[in-house]
Amino acid sequence: MIGKALMALGMVGLVAGVHAAGLVIVLRAVVLSKARPRITPRFWSVLWLFIWVPLTLIVIHLFEIGLWALFFRWQHCFLDSGSSLYFAGASYTTLGYGDVVLPDEWRLFGPLTALTGLLTSGLSVGFFVAVVGAVYQSAIIRDSSAWASQGNSKDTSEYGSRAAATRKYRGDRHIGRSPADVSNREEEWQ
């Protein structure tokens, strides 16, 4: 029993390490991409970023499923590699059909596989949301700079900060109000 607990701990550590390394590699690529927050994002570079980041995250998850499948095959939990891969994928994604199950002495590894899948998937979703947020924030900064370059005041003291002025400007421009109207309705925003 202690041996299996150590194997479980080792697999969780391996999968977490692979996932962390994958996120670091993707993060470096995002920082070096043309859509990074320091550069005004272009449509095609942002679109490409929103395609390859999720695809890369999926490849990382498939690799982690493969690690679980190799472990189950190594421990002779299944007769063939296909069943190992199928079970690992169904458990990792928490789909869990139940048509293929682990032997009794390895049953606790099914929920452990699902737990690592949940945690690493959550990390991937959080990572992608952070990437989208960074691109969106750079677009706000670009719009704020464009607004200021059109002769509008760079002094945002009436709003408290440039970011607050930008939020108010962006919110009102879509409903036909000018930034000057925003200052008249400042109480409504707060």
Tab-separated table of C-alpha atoms in Angstrom:
chain	number	residue	atom	x	y	z
A	1	MET	CA	0.000	0.000	0.000
A	2	ILE	CA	2.831	2.432	0.821
A	3	GLY	CA	4.464	1.602	-2.495
A	4	LYS	CA	1.306	2.510	-4.396
A	5	ALA	CA	0.940	5.726	-2.413
A	6	LEU	CA	4.482	6.689	-3.372
A	7	MET	CA	3.751	5.844	-7.021
A	8	ALA	CA	0.625	8.004	-6.841
A	9	LEU	CA	2.590	10.879	-5.367
A	10	GLY	CA	5.226	10.452	-8.054
A	11	MET	CA	2.643	10.511	-10.856
A	12	VAL	CA	0.938	13.613	-9.477
A	13	GLY	CA	4.321	15.319	-9.186
A	14	LEU	CA	5.303	14.285	-12.705
A	15	VAL	CA	2.057	15.490	-14.247
A	16	ALA	CA	2.187	18.766	-12.286
A	17	GLY	CA	5.807	19.300	-13.329
A	18	VAL	CA	5.055	18.626	-16.989
A	19	HIS	CA	2.102	20.999	-16.852
A	20	ALA	CA	4.093	23.753	-15.145
A	21	ALA	CA	6.919	23.395	-17.680
A	22	GLY	CA	4.405	23.519	-20.537
A	23	LEU	CA	2.789	26.679	-19.183
A	24	VAL	CA	6.194	28.337	-18.790
A	25	ILE	CA	7.063	27.509	-22.400
A	26	VAL	CA	3.726	28.860	-23.651
A	27	LEU	CA	4.095	31.960	-21.466
A	28	ARG	CA	7.524	32.695	-22.948
A	29	ALA	CA	6.081	32.320	-26.441
A	30	VAL	CA	3.178	34.652	-25.583
A	31	VAL	CA	5.530	37.282	-24.195
A	32	LEU	CA	7.620	37.112	-27.355
A	33	SER	CA	4.599	37.173	-29.685
A	34	LYS	CA	3.443	40.234	-31.599
A	35	ALA	CA	0.228	40.373	-29.544
A	36	ARG	CA	2.018	40.963	-26.246
A	37	PRO	CA	0.637	43.776	-24.128
A	38	ARG	CA	3.577	46.141	-24.785
A	39	ILE	CA	2.809	46.309	-28.494
A	40	THR	CA	-0.449	47.447	-30.031
A	41	PRO	CA	-2.180	44.176	-30.873
A	42	ARG	CA	-3.055	43.538	-34.487
A	43	PHE	CA	-6.120	41.525	-35.480
A	44	TRP	CA	-4.294	38.618	-37.140
A	45	SER	CA	-1.653	38.301	-34.451
A	46	VAL	CA	-4.323	38.251	-31.738
A	47	LEU	CA	-6.407	35.762	-33.707
A	48	TRP	CA	-3.369	33.531	-34.155
A	49	LEU	CA	-2.615	33.846	-30.443
A	50	PHE	CA	-6.171	32.777	-29.579
A	51	ILE	CA	-5.771	29.744	-31.826
A	52	TRP	CA	-2.332	28.456	-30.915
A	53	VAL	CA	-2.486	28.998	-27.149
A	54	PRO	CA	-5.514	26.687	-26.650
A	55	LEU	CA	-4.121	24.182	-29.147
A	56	THR	CA	-0.809	24.112	-27.308
A	57	LEU	CA	-2.589	23.672	-23.996
A	58	ILE	CA	-4.553	20.751	-25.467
A	59	VAL	CA	-1.304	19.136	-26.650
A	60	ILE	CA	0.111	19.493	-23.124
A	61	HIS	CA	-2.992	17.789	-21.707
A	62	LEU	CA	-2.784	14.989	-24.283
A	63	PHE	CA	0.827	14.418	-23.273
A	64	GLU	CA	-0.230	14.188	-19.629
A	65	ILE	CA	-2.969	11.693	-20.537
A	66	GLY	CA	-0.267	9.713	-22.320
A	67	LEU	CA	1.837	9.707	-19.148
A	68	TRP	CA	-1.063	8.236	-17.183
A	69	ALA	CA	-1.673	5.668	-19.929
A	70	LEU	CA	1.997	4.634	-19.879
A	71	PHE	CA	1.836	4.265	-16.109
A	72	PHE	CA	-1.277	2.080	-16.265
A	73	ARG	CA	0.272	-0.062	-18.999
A	74	TRP	CA	3.574	-0.337	-17.088
A	75	GLN	CA	1.679	-1.584	-14.033
A	76	HIS	CA	-0.254	-4.106	-16.202
A	77	CYS	CA	-3.587	-2.605	-15.238
A	78	PHE	CA	-4.909	-3.252	-18.753
A	79	LEU	CA	-4.189	-5.884	-21.373
A	80	ASP	CA	-3.456	-3.446	-24.183
A	81	SER	CA	-2.233	0.110	-24.668
A	82	GLY	CA	-5.492	1.221	-26.262
A	83	SER	CA	-7.467	0.425	-23.125
A	84	SER	CA	-4.849	2.206	-21.017
A	85	LEU	CA	-5.063	5.310	-23.164
A	86	TYR	CA	-8.862	5.186	-23.252
A	87	PHE	CA	-9.153	4.850	-19.482
A	88	ALA	CA	-6.540	7.554	-18.846
A	89	GLY	CA	-8.341	9.964	-21.182
A	90	ALA	CA	-11.789	9.225	-19.779
A	91	SER	CA	-10.550	9.610	-16.199
A	92	TYR	CA	-8.332	12.665	-16.798
A	93	THR	CA	-11.167	14.553	-18.449
A	94	THR	CA	-13.589	13.316	-15.739
A	95	LEU	CA	-15.774	11.844	-18.472
A	96	GLY	CA	-15.539	8.433	-16.815
A	97	TYR	CA	-17.806	6.155	-18.826
A	98	GLY	CA	-17.146	3.222	-16.513
A	99	ASP	CA	-16.984	0.648	-19.290
A	100	VAL	CA	-13.255	0.137	-18.624
A	101	VAL	CA	-12.187	0.038	-14.976
A	102	LEU	CA	-8.953	-0.474	-13.102
A	103	PRO	CA	-8.293	-3.703	-11.209
A	104	ASP	CA	-9.385	-3.597	-7.550
A	105	GLU	CA	-5.893	-2.955	-6.158
A	106	TRP	CA	-5.459	0.112	-8.451
A	107	ARG	CA	-8.959	1.625	-8.168
A	108	LEU	CA	-7.862	4.678	-6.205
A	109	PHE	CA	-5.769	5.789	-9.164
A	110	GLY	CA	-8.937	6.531	-11.188
A	111	PRO	CA	-10.079	9.418	-8.952
A	112	LEU	CA	-6.461	10.570	-8.637
A	113	THR	CA	-6.207	10.754	-12.419
A	114	ALA	CA	-9.443	12.755	-12.498
A	115	LEU	CA	-8.224	15.100	-9.776
A	116	THR	CA	-4.979	15.881	-11.600
A	117	GLY	CA	-6.988	16.428	-14.781
A	118	LEU	CA	-9.310	18.863	-13.012
A	119	LEU	CA	-6.476	20.813	-11.418
A	120	THR	CA	-4.336	21.067	-14.536
A	121	SER	CA	-7.371	21.970	-16.656
A	122	GLY	CA	-8.189	24.732	-14.178
A	123	LEU	CA	-4.637	26.034	-14.467
A	124	SER	CA	-4.943	26.034	-18.254
A	125	VAL	CA	-8.242	27.920	-18.183
A	126	GLY	CA	-6.808	30.483	-15.756
A	127	PHE	CA	-3.739	30.863	-17.954
A	128	PHE	CA	-5.836	31.427	-21.073
A	129	VAL	CA	-8.051	33.957	-19.273
A	130	ALA	CA	-4.899	35.821	-18.204
A	131	VAL	CA	-3.659	35.887	-21.812
A	132	VAL	CA	-7.011	37.218	-23.048
A	133	GLY	CA	-7.020	39.799	-20.241
A	134	ALA	CA	-3.527	41.000	-21.144
A	135	VAL	CA	-4.470	41.428	-24.802
A	136	TYR	CA	-7.698	43.219	-23.836
A	137	GLN	CA	-5.843	45.504	-21.436
A	138	SER	CA	-3.381	46.456	-24.173
A	139	ALA	CA	-6.335	47.314	-26.423
A	140	ILE	CA	-7.761	49.578	-23.704
A	141	ILE	CA	-4.423	51.338	-23.349
A	142	ARG	CA	-4.250	51.748	-27.137
A	143	ASP	CA	-7.764	53.237	-27.243
A	144	SER	CA	-6.966	55.535	-24.337
A	145	SER	CA	-3.850	56.761	-26.112
A	146	ALA	CA	-5.816	57.283	-29.327
A	147	TRP	CA	-8.450	59.243	-27.424
A	148	ALA	CA	-5.789	61.467	-25.883
A	149	SER	CA	-4.051	61.963	-29.249
A	150	GLN	CA	-7.327	63.269	-30.759
A	151	GLY	CA	-6.992	66.392	-28.674
A	152	ASN	CA	-8.771	65.182	-25.580
A	153	SER	CA	-7.208	66.032	-22.275
A	154	LYS	CA	-4.587	63.673	-20.919
A	155	ASP	CA	-5.416	65.000	-17.488
A	156	THR	CA	-7.679	62.420	-15.933
A	157	SER	CA	-7.789	63.850	-12.438
A	158	GLU	CA	-11.570	64.235	-12.604
A	159	TYR	CA	-11.845	60.440	-12.960
A	160	GLY	CA	-9.169	59.500	-10.474
A	161	SER	CA	-6.968	57.641	-12.941
A	162	ARG	CA	-6.366	57.178	-16.625
A	163	ALA	CA	-7.749	53.635	-16.442
A	164	ALA	CA	-11.003	54.914	-14.902
A	165	ALA	CA	-11.283	57.554	-17.603
A	166	THR	CA	-10.732	54.929	-20.247
A	167	ARG	CA	-13.385	52.638	-18.768
A	168	LYS	CA	-15.889	55.463	-18.683
A	169	TYR	CA	-15.001	56.618	-22.194
A	170	ARG	CA	-15.222	53.092	-23.642
A	171	GLY	CA	-18.522	52.435	-21.917
A	172	ASP	CA	-20.184	55.597	-23.159
A	173	ARG	CA	-18.883	55.731	-26.703
A	174	HIS	CA	-21.003	52.759	-27.680
A	175	ILE	CA	-24.237	54.468	-26.726
A	176	GLY	CA	-23.579	57.797	-28.422
A	177	ARG	CA	-22.263	59.896	-25.548
A	178	SER	CA	-19.115	61.934	-25.644
A	179	PRO	CA	-16.434	61.801	-22.941
A	180	ALA	CA	-17.653	65.253	-21.786
A	181	ASP	CA	-21.069	63.753	-20.981
A	182	VAL	CA	-19.349	61.235	-18.769
A	183	SER	CA	-18.131	63.942	-16.392
A	184	ASN	CA	-21.716	65.194	-15.999
A	185	ARG	CA	-22.867	61.740	-14.958
A	186	GLU	CA	-19.916	60.796	-12.788
A	187	GLU	CA	-22.100	60.133	-9.758
A	188	GLU	CA	-24.073	57.469	-11.644
A	189	TRP	CA	-20.931	55.462	-12.373
A	190	GLN	CA	-20.016	55.092	-8.749
